[in-house]
Coordinates of N, CA and C in Angstrom, one line a residue:
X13 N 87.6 149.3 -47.0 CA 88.7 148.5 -47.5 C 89.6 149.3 -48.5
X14 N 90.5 149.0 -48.5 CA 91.8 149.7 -49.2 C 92.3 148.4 -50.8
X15 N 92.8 149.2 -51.4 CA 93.5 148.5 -52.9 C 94.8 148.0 -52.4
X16 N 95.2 147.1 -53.1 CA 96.6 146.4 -53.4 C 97.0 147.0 -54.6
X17 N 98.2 147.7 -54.9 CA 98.5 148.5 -56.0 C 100.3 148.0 -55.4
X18 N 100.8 148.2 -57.1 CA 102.0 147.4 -56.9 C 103.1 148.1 -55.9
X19 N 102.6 149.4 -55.4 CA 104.0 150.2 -54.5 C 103.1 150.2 -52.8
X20 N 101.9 149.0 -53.2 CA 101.6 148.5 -51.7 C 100.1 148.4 -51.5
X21 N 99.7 148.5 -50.2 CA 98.5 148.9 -49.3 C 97.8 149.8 -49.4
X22 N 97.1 150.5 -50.7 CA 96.4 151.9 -50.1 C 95.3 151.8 -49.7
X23 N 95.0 152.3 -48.2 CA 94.0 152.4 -47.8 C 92.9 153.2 -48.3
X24 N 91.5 152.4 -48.1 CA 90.6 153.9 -48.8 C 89.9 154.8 -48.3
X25 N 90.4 155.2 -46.8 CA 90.2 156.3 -46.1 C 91.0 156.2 -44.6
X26 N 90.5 157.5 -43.8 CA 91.9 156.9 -42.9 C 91.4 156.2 -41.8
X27 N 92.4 155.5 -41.1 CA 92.3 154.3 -40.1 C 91.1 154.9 -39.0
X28 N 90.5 154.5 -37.8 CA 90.1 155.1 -37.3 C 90.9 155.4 -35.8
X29 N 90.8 156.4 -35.3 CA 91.6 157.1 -34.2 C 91.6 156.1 -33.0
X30 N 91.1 155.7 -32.4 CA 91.0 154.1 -31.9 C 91.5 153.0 -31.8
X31 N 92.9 152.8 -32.5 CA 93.4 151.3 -32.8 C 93.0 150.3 -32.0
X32 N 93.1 150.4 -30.6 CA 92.7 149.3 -29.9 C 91.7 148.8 -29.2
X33 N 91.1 149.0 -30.5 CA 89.7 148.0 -30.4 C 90.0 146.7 -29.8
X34 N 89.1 146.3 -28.9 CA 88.9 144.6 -28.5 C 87.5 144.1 -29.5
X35 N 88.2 142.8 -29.7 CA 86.9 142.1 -30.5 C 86.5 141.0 -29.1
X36 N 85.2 141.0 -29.5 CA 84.7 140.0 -28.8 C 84.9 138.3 -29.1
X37 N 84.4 137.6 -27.8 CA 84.5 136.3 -28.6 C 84.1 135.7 -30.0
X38 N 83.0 136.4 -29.8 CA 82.4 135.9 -30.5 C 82.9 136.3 -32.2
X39 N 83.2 137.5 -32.3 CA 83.6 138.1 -33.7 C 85.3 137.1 -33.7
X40 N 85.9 136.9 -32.8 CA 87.1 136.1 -33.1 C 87.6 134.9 -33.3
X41 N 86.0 133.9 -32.9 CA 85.4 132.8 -33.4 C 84.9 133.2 -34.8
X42 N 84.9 133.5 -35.2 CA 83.8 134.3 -37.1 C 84.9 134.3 -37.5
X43 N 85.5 135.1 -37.1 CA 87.2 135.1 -38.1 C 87.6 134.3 -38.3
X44 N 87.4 133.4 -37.3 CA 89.0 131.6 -37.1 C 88.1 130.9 -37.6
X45 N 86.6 130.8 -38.0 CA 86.1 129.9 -38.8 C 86.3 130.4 -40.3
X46 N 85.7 131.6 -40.2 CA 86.3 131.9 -41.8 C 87.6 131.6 -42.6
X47 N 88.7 131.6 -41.3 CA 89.8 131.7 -41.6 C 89.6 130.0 -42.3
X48 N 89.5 128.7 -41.4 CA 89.6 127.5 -41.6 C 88.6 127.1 -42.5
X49 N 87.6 127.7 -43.0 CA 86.8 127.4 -44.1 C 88.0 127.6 -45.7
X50 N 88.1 128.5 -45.5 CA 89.2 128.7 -46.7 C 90.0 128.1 -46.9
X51 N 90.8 127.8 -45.4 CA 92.0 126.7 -45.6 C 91.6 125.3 -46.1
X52 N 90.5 124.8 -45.5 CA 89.7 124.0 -45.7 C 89.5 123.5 -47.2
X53 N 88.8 124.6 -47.8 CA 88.8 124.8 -49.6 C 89.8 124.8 -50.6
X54 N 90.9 125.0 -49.8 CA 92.0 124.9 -50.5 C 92.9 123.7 -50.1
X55 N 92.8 123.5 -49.2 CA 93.6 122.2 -48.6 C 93.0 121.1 -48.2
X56 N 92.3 120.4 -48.8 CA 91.1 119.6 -48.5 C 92.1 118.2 -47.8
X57 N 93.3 118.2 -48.3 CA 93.9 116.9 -47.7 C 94.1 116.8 -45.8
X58 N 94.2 118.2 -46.0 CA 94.2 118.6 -44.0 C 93.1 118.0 -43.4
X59 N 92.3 117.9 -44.0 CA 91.1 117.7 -42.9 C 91.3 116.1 -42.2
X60 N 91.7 115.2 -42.4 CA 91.7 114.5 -41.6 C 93.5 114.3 -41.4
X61 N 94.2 115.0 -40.8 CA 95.1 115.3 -40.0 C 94.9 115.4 -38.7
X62 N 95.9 114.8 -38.1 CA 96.3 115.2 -36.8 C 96.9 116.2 -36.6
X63 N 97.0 116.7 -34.8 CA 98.0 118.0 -34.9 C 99.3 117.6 -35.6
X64 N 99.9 116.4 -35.2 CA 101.6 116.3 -35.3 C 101.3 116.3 -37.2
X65 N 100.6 115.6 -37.2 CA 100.8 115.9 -39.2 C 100.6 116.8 -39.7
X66 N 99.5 117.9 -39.2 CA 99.7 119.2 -39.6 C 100.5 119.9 -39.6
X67 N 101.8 119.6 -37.7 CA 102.5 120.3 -38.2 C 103.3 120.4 -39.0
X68 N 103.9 118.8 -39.4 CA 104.8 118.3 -40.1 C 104.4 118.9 -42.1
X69 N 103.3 118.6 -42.3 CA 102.7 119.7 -43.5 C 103.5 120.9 -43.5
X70 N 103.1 121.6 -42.7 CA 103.1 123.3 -42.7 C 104.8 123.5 -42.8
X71 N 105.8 122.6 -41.9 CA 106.5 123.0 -41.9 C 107.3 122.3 -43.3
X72 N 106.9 121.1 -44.2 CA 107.3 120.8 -45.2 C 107.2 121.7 -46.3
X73 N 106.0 122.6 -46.2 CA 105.5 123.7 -47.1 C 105.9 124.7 -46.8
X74 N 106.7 125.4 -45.5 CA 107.5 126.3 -44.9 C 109.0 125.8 -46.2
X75 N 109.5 124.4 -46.0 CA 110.5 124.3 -46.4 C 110.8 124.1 -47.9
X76 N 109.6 123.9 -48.4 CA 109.8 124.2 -49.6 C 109.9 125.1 -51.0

């Protein structure tokens, strides 16, 4: 993992030669749950939303 420092992104060593890794299902299910656990903790009002009210959320919070 790399720092956040105020003139950006520094990485803390270099990328690997490779970029195009494929992840599996399974690792991109781990991600999208992690991801919605967070959201989840922070947005606790989402959880019982529909799609159309979610979108309508996101894009109220887009426009604000």
């Amino acid at each position: 993992m790399g720092s956040i420092k105020a003139i950006g992104f520094i990485p803390a060593k270099k990328p690997a030669p490779n970029q195009n890794q494929v992840l599996s299902k399974q690792q991109i299910e781990k991600i999208a749950n992690a991801f919605a656990e967070a959201i989840a903790e922070h947005f606790p009002e989402l959880e019982d939303m529909d799609e159309e009210d979610l979108e309508d959320w996101l894009n109220q919070e887009i426009d604000d």
